[in-house]
Amino acid sequence: MEQKTLNAISRVAHKKGANNLLRRQGKIPAVVYGHIESTAVAIDEKEFATKFRTIAENMIIDLKIDGVSRDVLVKDYQEDLRLGKIMHIDFYAIDQDTLLRSRVPVRLTGSAKGARGGGIVELHYHEIEVECKPRDLPAQFLIDVTDLDTGDGIRVRDLPVPEGVRLLANPDQGVVSVTYAKAEVAPAAEAATAEAEAGAAAAAPGAPGAEKAAGGEKASGAEKTSGAGKTSGAGSGKKGG
Protein backbone atom coordinates (compact mmCIF):
# COMPACT_ATOMS: atom_id res chain seq x y z
CA MET A 1 0.00 0.00 0.00
CA GLU A 2 1.04 3.63 -0.44
CA GLN A 3 2.95 4.90 2.58
CA LYS A 4 2.33 8.42 3.83
CA THR A 5 4.79 10.60 5.69
CA LEU A 6 4.19 12.72 8.76
CA ASN A 7 6.51 15.12 10.56
CA ALA A 8 6.97 15.13 14.34
CA ILE A 9 9.15 16.93 16.84
CA SER A 10 10.32 15.37 20.08
CA ARG A 11 9.20 16.97 23.32
CA VAL A 12 9.63 16.51 27.02
CA ALA A 13 6.65 14.66 28.46
CA HIS A 14 4.70 17.02 30.67
CA LYS A 15 1.43 16.99 32.50
CA LYS A 16 -2.03 18.00 31.29
CA GLY A 17 -1.34 21.76 31.34
CA ALA A 18 1.57 21.46 28.89
CA ASN A 19 -0.50 19.28 26.53
CA ASN A 20 -3.28 21.86 26.52
CA LEU A 21 -0.72 24.54 25.63
CA LEU A 22 0.46 22.41 22.69
CA ARG A 23 -3.12 22.08 21.45
CA ARG A 24 -3.63 25.84 21.61
CA GLN A 25 -0.50 26.13 19.43
CA GLY A 26 -2.07 23.85 16.80
CA LYS A 27 -0.15 20.72 17.82
CA ILE A 28 -1.32 17.22 18.77
CA PRO A 29 0.51 15.56 21.70
CA ALA A 30 1.57 12.00 20.86
CA VAL A 31 3.78 9.17 22.05
CA VAL A 32 5.78 6.60 20.07
CA TYR A 33 6.57 3.18 21.57
CA GLY A 34 7.18 -0.37 20.44
CA HIS A 35 10.48 -1.24 18.75
CA ILE A 36 12.05 1.99 19.96
CA GLU A 37 12.39 3.64 23.34
CA SER A 38 9.15 5.36 24.29
CA THR A 39 9.32 8.93 22.96
CA ALA A 40 6.97 11.89 23.49
CA VAL A 41 6.38 13.87 20.29
CA ALA A 42 4.11 16.55 18.88
CA ILE A 43 2.68 16.70 15.36
CA ASP A 44 1.07 19.52 13.41
CA GLU A 45 -2.71 19.36 13.64
CA LYS A 46 -3.33 20.76 10.14
CA GLU A 47 -0.82 18.43 8.48
CA PHE A 48 -2.38 15.41 10.17
CA ALA A 49 -5.95 16.45 9.26
CA THR A 50 -4.97 17.04 5.62
CA LYS A 51 -3.10 13.75 5.10
CA PHE A 52 -5.27 11.47 7.24
CA ARG A 53 -8.97 12.08 6.71
CA THR A 54 -9.57 8.57 8.07
CA ILE A 55 -7.45 6.66 10.59
CA ALA A 56 -6.92 2.96 9.90
CA GLU A 57 -5.07 0.56 12.16
CA ASN A 58 -3.34 -1.11 9.19
CA MET A 59 -1.94 2.14 7.72
CA ILE A 60 1.87 2.26 7.92
CA ILE A 61 3.15 5.80 8.38
CA ASP A 62 6.67 7.09 7.80
CA LEU A 63 6.94 9.24 10.92
CA LYS A 64 9.90 11.61 10.75
CA ILE A 65 10.88 12.43 14.32
CA ASP A 66 13.26 15.40 14.16
CA GLY A 67 14.10 14.24 10.63
CA VAL A 68 14.70 10.55 11.54
CA SER A 69 12.26 8.14 9.86
CA ARG A 70 10.35 5.50 11.82
CA ASP A 71 7.69 3.17 10.43
CA VAL A 72 4.69 3.36 12.75
CA LEU A 73 1.03 2.40 13.03
CA VAL A 74 -1.68 4.39 14.79
CA LYS A 75 -2.40 2.10 17.73
CA ASP A 76 -4.86 4.34 19.54
CA TYR A 77 -6.11 7.92 19.60
CA GLN A 78 -8.36 10.18 21.63
CA GLU A 79 -10.88 12.43 19.89
CA ASP A 80 -13.10 15.22 21.16
CA LEU A 81 -16.29 14.54 19.20
CA ARG A 82 -17.82 17.85 20.24
CA LEU A 83 -14.91 19.82 18.81
CA GLY A 84 -14.11 17.34 16.05
CA LYS A 85 -10.43 17.34 17.05
CA ILE A 86 -7.83 14.66 17.73
CA MET A 87 -6.53 15.21 21.26
CA HIS A 88 -3.79 12.55 21.54
CA ILE A 89 -2.26 9.77 19.43
CA ASP A 90 -0.40 6.58 20.33
CA PHE A 91 2.00 5.46 17.57
CA TYR A 92 3.45 1.95 17.54
CA ALA A 93 6.92 1.68 15.99
CA ILE A 94 7.24 -1.52 13.92
CA ASP A 95 10.09 -3.68 12.67
CA GLN A 96 9.72 -4.63 9.00
CA ASP A 97 11.10 -8.12 9.68
CA THR A 98 8.86 -8.89 12.67
CA LEU A 99 5.33 -10.33 12.47
CA LEU A 100 2.57 -8.05 13.63
CA ARG A 101 -1.17 -8.32 14.12
CA SER A 102 -3.53 -5.76 12.68
CA ARG A 103 -7.10 -5.34 11.46
CA VAL A 104 -7.76 -4.96 7.73
CA PRO A 105 -11.00 -3.31 6.54
CA VAL A 106 -13.46 -5.18 4.32
CA ARG A 107 -14.93 -3.32 1.33
CA LEU A 108 -17.68 -4.44 -1.06
CA THR A 109 -17.85 -3.73 -4.78
CA GLY A 110 -20.51 -4.44 -7.39
CA SER A 111 -24.29 -4.85 -7.21
CA ALA A 112 -25.42 -8.28 -6.01
CA LYS A 113 -27.74 -10.26 -8.29
CA GLY A 114 -29.93 -11.10 -5.30
CA ALA A 115 -30.23 -7.44 -4.28
CA ARG A 116 -31.63 -6.60 -7.72
CA GLY A 117 -34.35 -9.15 -7.01
CA GLY A 118 -35.26 -7.66 -3.63
CA GLY A 119 -32.69 -9.35 -1.39
CA ILE A 120 -30.58 -7.56 1.21
CA VAL A 121 -26.76 -7.53 1.22
CA GLU A 122 -25.46 -7.91 4.79
CA LEU A 123 -21.82 -7.29 5.74
CA HIS A 124 -21.10 -9.19 8.95
CA TYR A 125 -17.45 -8.16 9.42
CA HIS A 126 -16.14 -4.68 8.65
CA GLU A 127 -12.59 -5.72 9.64
CA ILE A 128 -10.64 -8.97 9.65
CA GLU A 129 -7.66 -9.51 11.96
CA VAL A 130 -4.50 -10.74 10.23
CA GLU A 131 -0.91 -11.62 11.08
CA CYS A 132 1.94 -10.80 8.72
CA LYS A 133 5.09 -8.76 8.28
CA PRO A 134 4.51 -5.03 7.80
CA ARG A 135 5.55 -5.13 4.14
CA ASP A 136 2.79 -7.70 3.41
CA LEU A 137 -0.01 -5.89 5.25
CA PRO A 138 -3.01 -5.50 2.89
CA ALA A 139 -4.71 -2.14 2.54
CA GLN A 140 -8.14 -3.84 2.42
CA PHE A 141 -10.06 -6.97 1.48
CA LEU A 142 -12.12 -6.08 -1.61
CA ILE A 143 -15.09 -8.41 -2.21
CA ASP A 144 -17.00 -8.41 -5.52
CA VAL A 145 -20.63 -9.32 -4.73
CA THR A 146 -21.93 -9.06 -8.32
CA ASP A 147 -22.61 -12.80 -8.75
CA LEU A 148 -24.17 -13.35 -5.30
CA ASP A 149 -27.81 -14.42 -5.51
CA THR A 150 -30.31 -14.53 -2.66
CA GLY A 151 -29.15 -17.15 -0.18
CA ASP A 152 -25.49 -16.93 -1.28
CA GLY A 153 -22.63 -15.76 0.89
CA ILE A 154 -18.86 -15.48 1.24
CA ARG A 155 -16.97 -16.93 4.19
CA VAL A 156 -13.60 -16.03 5.66
CA ARG A 157 -11.94 -18.90 3.77
CA ASP A 158 -13.18 -17.40 0.47
CA LEU A 159 -11.33 -14.10 0.94
CA PRO A 160 -8.50 -13.26 -1.46
CA VAL A 161 -5.49 -13.50 0.86
CA PRO A 162 -2.09 -12.19 -0.32
CA GLU A 163 1.00 -14.34 0.14
CA GLY A 164 2.55 -13.99 3.59
CA VAL A 165 -0.74 -13.05 5.27
CA ARG A 166 -2.50 -15.31 7.78
CA LEU A 167 -6.13 -14.74 8.71
CA LEU A 168 -6.91 -14.94 12.43
CA ALA A 169 -10.68 -15.44 12.03
CA ASN A 170 -12.72 -18.66 11.88
CA PRO A 171 -12.55 -19.91 8.24
CA ASP A 172 -16.24 -20.90 8.34
CA GLN A 173 -17.42 -17.53 9.61
CA GLY A 174 -19.64 -15.66 7.15
CA VAL A 175 -18.32 -12.26 6.02
CA VAL A 176 -21.08 -11.16 3.62
CA SER A 177 -24.42 -12.70 2.63
CA VAL A 178 -27.51 -11.92 0.58
CA THR A 179 -30.69 -12.66 2.54
CA TYR A 180 -34.39 -12.63 1.74
CA ALA A 181 -36.20 -9.42 2.60
CA LYS A 182 -38.84 -9.97 5.30
CA ALA A 183 -42.39 -9.48 4.02
CA GLU A 184 -44.13 -6.60 5.78
CA VAL A 185 -47.78 -7.07 6.84
CA ALA A 186 -49.99 -3.98 6.65
CA PRO A 187 -51.23 -2.78 10.09
CA ALA A 188 -54.89 -3.00 8.94
CA ALA A 189 -54.42 -6.61 7.87
CA GLU A 190 -52.79 -7.45 11.21
CA ALA A 191 -55.71 -5.87 13.10
CA ALA A 192 -58.28 -7.76 11.03
CA THR A 193 -56.47 -11.05 11.63
CA ALA A 194 -56.29 -10.43 15.38
CA GLU A 195 -60.02 -9.54 15.51
CA ALA A 196 -60.97 -12.69 13.60
CA GLU A 197 -58.86 -14.87 15.92
CA ALA A 198 -60.42 -13.26 18.99
CA GLY A 199 -63.93 -13.86 17.61
CA ALA A 200 -63.15 -17.51 16.89
CA ALA A 201 -61.82 -18.02 20.40
CA ALA A 202 -64.92 -16.45 21.98
CA ALA A 203 -67.26 -18.67 19.92
CA ALA A 204 -65.43 -21.89 20.78
CA PRO A 205 -67.43 -24.43 22.90
CA GLY A 206 -66.72 -24.01 26.60
CA ALA A 207 -65.49 -20.43 26.25
CA PRO A 208 -67.09 -18.02 28.80
CA GLY A 209 -68.20 -15.68 26.05
CA ALA A 210 -69.90 -18.48 24.15
CA GLU A 211 -71.94 -19.54 27.20
CA LYS A 212 -73.11 -15.99 27.82
CA ALA A 213 -74.10 -15.56 24.19
CA ALA A 214 -76.07 -18.84 24.23
CA GLY A 215 -77.86 -17.84 27.43
CA GLY A 216 -78.86 -14.51 25.96
CA GLU A 217 -80.36 -16.11 22.86
CA LYS A 218 -82.44 -18.58 24.92
CA ALA A 219 -83.75 -15.82 27.16
CA SER A 220 -84.67 -13.76 24.14
CA GLY A 221 -86.69 -16.60 22.64
CA ALA A 222 -88.61 -17.25 25.86
CA GLU A 223 -89.56 -13.63 26.26
CA LYS A 224 -90.82 -13.38 22.71
CA THR A 225 -93.23 -16.35 23.19
CA SER A 226 -94.60 -15.01 26.50
CA GLY A 227 -96.42 -12.08 24.94
CA ALA A 228 -96.15 -8.45 23.89
CA GLY A 229 -94.17 -5.91 25.90
CA LYS A 230 -91.04 -8.14 26.25
CA THR A 231 -89.20 -6.91 23.11
CA SER A 232 -87.07 -4.40 25.01
CA GLY A 233 -86.12 -7.05 27.52
CA ALA A 234 -85.00 -9.38 24.70
CA GLY A 235 -82.76 -6.65 23.34
CA SER A 236 -81.10 -6.13 26.69
CA GLY A 237 -80.49 -9.86 27.02
CA LYS A 238 -78.54 -9.86 23.74
CA LYS A 239 -76.36 -6.99 24.89
CA GLY A 240 -75.65 -8.75 28.17
CA GLY A 241 -74.34 -11.82 26.31
mmCIF file of N, CA and C in Angstrom, residues 12-68:
data_model
loop_
_atom_site.group_PDB
_atom_site.id
_atom_site.type_symbol
_atom_site.label_atom_id
_atom_site.label_comp_id
_atom_site.label_asym_id
_atom_site.label_seq_id
_atom_site.Cartn_x
_atom_site.Cartn_y
_atom_site.Cartn_z
ATOM 1 N N VAL A 12 9.524 17.059 25.668
ATOM 2 C CA VAL A 12 9.627 16.506 27.017
ATOM 3 C C VAL A 12 8.213 16.239 27.514
ATOM 4 N N ALA A 13 7.987 15.007 27.976
ATOM 5 C CA ALA A 13 6.650 14.656 28.457
ATOM 6 C C ALA A 13 6.287 15.501 29.670
ATOM 7 N N HIS A 14 5.161 16.182 29.568
ATOM 8 C CA HIS A 14 4.700 17.019 30.675
ATOM 9 C C HIS A 14 3.297 16.587 31.087
ATOM 10 N N LYS A 15 2.759 17.305 32.022
ATOM 11 C CA LYS A 15 1.426 16.992 32.499
ATOM 12 C C LYS A 15 0.373 17.651 31.621
ATOM 13 N N LYS A 16 -0.884 17.566 32.078
ATOM 14 C CA LYS A 16 -2.029 18.004 31.288
ATOM 15 C C LYS A 16 -1.921 19.454 30.827
ATOM 16 N N GLY A 17 -1.411 20.345 31.698
ATOM 17 C CA GLY A 17 -1.338 21.759 31.343
ATOM 18 C C GLY A 17 -0.467 21.999 30.123
ATOM 19 N N ALA A 18 0.677 21.293 30.037
ATOM 20 C CA ALA A 18 1.575 21.461 28.893
ATOM 21 C C ALA A 18 0.938 20.924 27.620
ATOM 22 N N ASN A 19 0.187 19.825 27.704
ATOM 23 C CA ASN A 19 -0.496 19.282 26.529
ATOM 24 C C ASN A 19 -1.561 20.239 26.010
ATOM 25 N N ASN A 20 -2.266 20.884 26.929
ATOM 26 C CA ASN A 20 -3.280 21.859 26.518
ATOM 27 C C ASN A 20 -2.640 23.052 25.814
ATOM 28 N N LEU A 21 -1.445 23.448 26.280
ATOM 29 C CA LEU A 21 -0.721 24.541 25.630
ATOM 30 C C LEU A 21 -0.339 24.144 24.205
ATOM 31 N N LEU A 22 0.124 22.905 24.028
ATOM 32 C CA LEU A 22 0.456 22.413 22.689
ATOM 33 C C LEU A 22 -0.754 22.478 21.766
ATOM 34 N N ARG A 23 -1.897 22.079 22.279
ATOM 35 C CA ARG A 23 -3.117 22.079 21.455
ATOM 36 C C ARG A 23 -3.502 23.490 21.044
ATOM 37 N N ARG A 24 -3.328 24.441 21.954
ATOM 38 C CA ARG A 24 -3.630 25.841 21.607
ATOM 39 C C ARG A 24 -2.672 26.356 20.543
ATOM 40 N N GLN A 25 -1.490 25.751 20.440
ATOM 41 C CA GLN A 25 -0.505 26.133 19.428
ATOM 42 C C GLN A 25 -0.697 25.368 18.117
ATOM 43 N N GLY A 26 -1.780 24.585 18.026
ATOM 44 C CA GLY A 26 -2.066 23.853 16.800
ATOM 45 C C GLY A 26 -1.309 22.542 16.676
ATOM 46 N N LYS A 27 -0.890 21.978 17.818
ATOM 47 C CA LYS A 27 -0.151 20.717 17.820
ATOM 48 C C LYS A 27 -0.987 19.619 18.478
ATOM 49 N N ILE A 28 -0.686 18.372 18.137
ATOM 50 C CA ILE A 28 -1.321 17.216 18.771
ATOM 51 C C ILE A 28 -0.268 16.472 19.584
ATOM 52 N N PRO A 29 -0.438 16.361 20.901
ATOM 53 C CA PRO A 29 0.509 15.564 21.696
ATOM 54 C C PRO A 29 0.407 14.090 21.283
ATOM 55 N N ALA A 30 1.545 13.409 21.252
ATOM 56 C CA ALA A 30 1.568 11.996 20.861
ATOM 57 C C ALA A 30 2.730 11.305 21.546
ATOM 58 N N VAL A 31 2.699 9.981 21.496
ATOM 59 C CA VAL A 31 3.777 9.175 22.046
ATOM 60 C C VAL A 31 4.075 8.050 21.060
ATOM 61 N N VAL A 32 5.352 7.697 20.938
ATOM 62 C CA VAL A 32 5.782 6.604 20.071
ATOM 63 C C VAL A 32 6.425 5.536 20.939
ATOM 64 N N TYR A 33 5.990 4.283 20.787
ATOM 65 C CA TYR A 33 6.567 3.185 21.569
ATOM 66 C C TYR A 33 6.581 1.937 20.702
ATOM 67 N N GLY A 34 7.115 0.872 21.199
ATOM 68 C CA GLY A 34 7.185 -0.375 20.439
ATOM 69 C C GLY A 34 8.626 -0.797 20.269
ATOM 70 N N HIS A 35 9.110 -0.802 19.024
ATOM 71 C CA HIS A 35 10.479 -1.237 18.746
ATOM 72 C C HIS A 35 11.490 -0.095 18.877
ATOM 73 N N ILE A 36 11.120 0.923 19.602
ATOM 74 C CA ILE A 36 12.048 1.993 19.959
ATOM 75 C C ILE A 36 11.758 2.378 21.403
ATOM 76 N N GLU A 37 12.645 3.147 21.992
ATOM 77 C CA GLU A 37 12.391 3.644 23.341
ATOM 78 C C GLU A 37 11.216 4.608 23.291
ATOM 79 N N SER A 38 10.339 4.510 24.264
ATOM 80 C CA SER A 38 9.152 5.364 24.289
ATOM 81 C C SER A 38 9.556 6.843 24.204
ATOM 82 N N THR A 39 8.943 7.533 23.243
ATOM 83 C CA THR A 39 9.316 8.927 22.962
ATOM 84 C C THR A 39 8.066 9.790 22.866
ATOM 85 N N ALA A 40 8.057 10.924 23.587
ATOM 86 C CA ALA A 40 6.970 11.888 23.494
ATOM 87 C C ALA A 40 7.237 12.821 22.317
ATOM 88 N N VAL A 41 6.217 13.021 21.477
ATOM 89 C CA VAL A 41 6.377 13.870 20.294
ATOM 90 C C VAL A 41 5.156 14.764 20.151
ATOM 91 N N ALA A 42 5.243 15.699 19.240
ATOM 92 C CA ALA A 42 4.111 16.553 18.879
ATOM 93 C C ALA A 42 4.058 16.634 17.363
ATOM 94 N N ILE A 43 2.848 16.596 16.813
ATOM 95 C CA ILE A 43 2.680 16.704 15.356
ATOM 96 C C ILE A 43 1.755 17.869 15.037
ATOM 97 N N ASP A 44 1.869 18.373 13.819
ATOM 98 C CA ASP A 44 1.069 19.517 13.406
ATOM 99 C C ASP A 44 -0.369 19.068 13.125
ATOM 100 N N GLU A 45 -1.304 19.736 13.763
ATOM 101 C CA GLU A 45 -2.714 19.356 13.638
ATOM 102 C C GLU A 45 -3.213 19.478 12.200
ATOM 103 N N LYS A 46 -2.857 20.559 11.504
ATOM 104 C CA LYS A 46 -3.328 20.762 10.140
ATOM 105 C C LYS A 46 -2.732 19.734 9.185
ATOM 106 N N GLU A 47 -1.452 19.426 9.354
ATOM 107 C CA GLU A 47 -0.819 18.430 8.482
ATOM 108 C C GLU A 47 -1.487 17.070 8.663
ATOM 109 N N PHE A 48 -1.759 16.706 9.917
ATOM 110 C CA PHE A 48 -2.380 15.408 10.168
ATOM 111 C C PHE A 48 -3.790 15.360 9.583
ATOM 112 N N ALA A 49 -4.576 16.419 9.764
ATOM 113 C CA ALA A 49 -5.955 16.453 9.264
ATOM 114 C C ALA A 49 -5.991 16.405 7.736
ATOM 115 N N THR A 50 -5.009 17.015 7.088
ATOM 116 C CA THR A 50 -4.971 17.036 5.620
ATOM 117 C C THR A 50 -4.595 15.675 5.050
ATOM 118 N N LYS A 51 -3.620 15.016 5.648
ATOM 119 C CA LYS A 51 -3.105 13.755 5.101
ATOM 120 C C LYS A 51 -3.915 12.540 5.537
ATOM 121 N N PHE A 52 -4.587 12.634 6.701
ATOM 122 C CA PHE A 52 -5.274 11.466 7.239
ATOM 123 C C PHE A 52 -6.721 11.817 7.561
ATOM 124 N N ARG A 53 -7.543 11.792 6.522
ATOM 125 C CA ARG A 53 -8.969 12.077 6.714
ATOM 126 C C ARG A 53 -9.655 10.929 7.451
ATOM 127 N N THR A 54 -9.125 9.729 7.293
ATOM 128 C CA THR A 54 -9.571 8.572 8.070
ATOM 129 C C THR A 54 -8.347 7.931 8.716
ATOM 130 N N ILE A 55 -8.546 7.304 9.872
ATOM 131 C CA ILE A 55 -7.452 6.662 10.586
ATOM 132 C C ILE A 55 -7.698 5.162 10.588
ATOM 133 N N ALA A 56 -6.788 4.419 9.961
ATOM 134 C CA ALA A 56 -6.920 2.964 9.896
ATOM 135 C C ALA A 56 -5.767 2.316 10.647
ATOM 136 N N GLU A 57 -6.080 1.237 11.353
ATOM 137 C CA GLU A 57 -5.070 0.559 12.164
ATOM 138 C C GLU A 57 -3.983 -0.074 11.307
ATOM 139 N N ASN A 58 -4.312 -0.420 10.049
ATOM 140 C CA ASN A 58 -3.342 -1.107 9.192
ATOM 141 C C ASN A 58 -2.551 -0.148 8.295
ATOM 142 N N MET A 59 -2.647 1.148 8.537
ATOM 143 C CA MET A 59 -1.941 2.141 7.718
ATOM 144 C C MET A 59 -0.537 2.392 8.273
ATOM 145 N N ILE A 60 0.487 2.030 7.509
ATOM 146 C CA ILE A 60 1.867 2.256 7.924
ATOM 147 C C ILE A 60 2.272 3.683 7.565
ATOM 148 N N ILE A 61 2.784 4.393 8.552
ATOM 149 C CA ILE A 61 3.153 5.803 8.377
ATOM 150 C C ILE A 61 4.658 5.957 8.545
ATOM 151 N N ASP A 62 5.266 6.720 7.651
ATOM 152 C CA ASP A 62 6.673 7.090 7.800
ATOM 153 C C ASP A 62 6.722 8.346 8.675
ATOM 154 N N LEU A 63 6.921 8.127 9.974
ATOM 155 C CA LEU A 63 6.938 9.240 10.922
ATOM 156 C C LEU A 63 8.365 9.757 11.056
ATOM 157 N N LYS A 64 8.570 11.003 10.687
ATOM 158 C CA LYS A 64 9.900 11.609 10.748
ATOM 159 C C LYS A 64 10.020 12.397 12.046
ATOM 160 N N ILE A 65 10.698 11.791 13.022
ATOM 161 C CA ILE A 65 10.879 12.433 14.320
ATOM 162 C C ILE A 65 12.184 13.209 14.299
ATOM 163 N N ASP A 66 12.075 14.524 14.284
ATOM 164 C CA ASP A 66 13.261 15.400 14.158
ATOM 165 C C ASP A 66 14.099 14.979 12.946
ATOM 166 N N GLY A 67 13.424 14.601 11.873
ATOM 167 C CA GLY A 67 14.096 14.237 10.630
ATOM 168 C C GLY A 67 14.475 12.773 10.497
ATOM 169 N N VAL A 68 14.345 11.975 11.564
ATOM 170 C CA VAL A 68 14.699 10.552 11.539
ATOM 171 C C VAL A 68 13.435 9.729 11.308
#
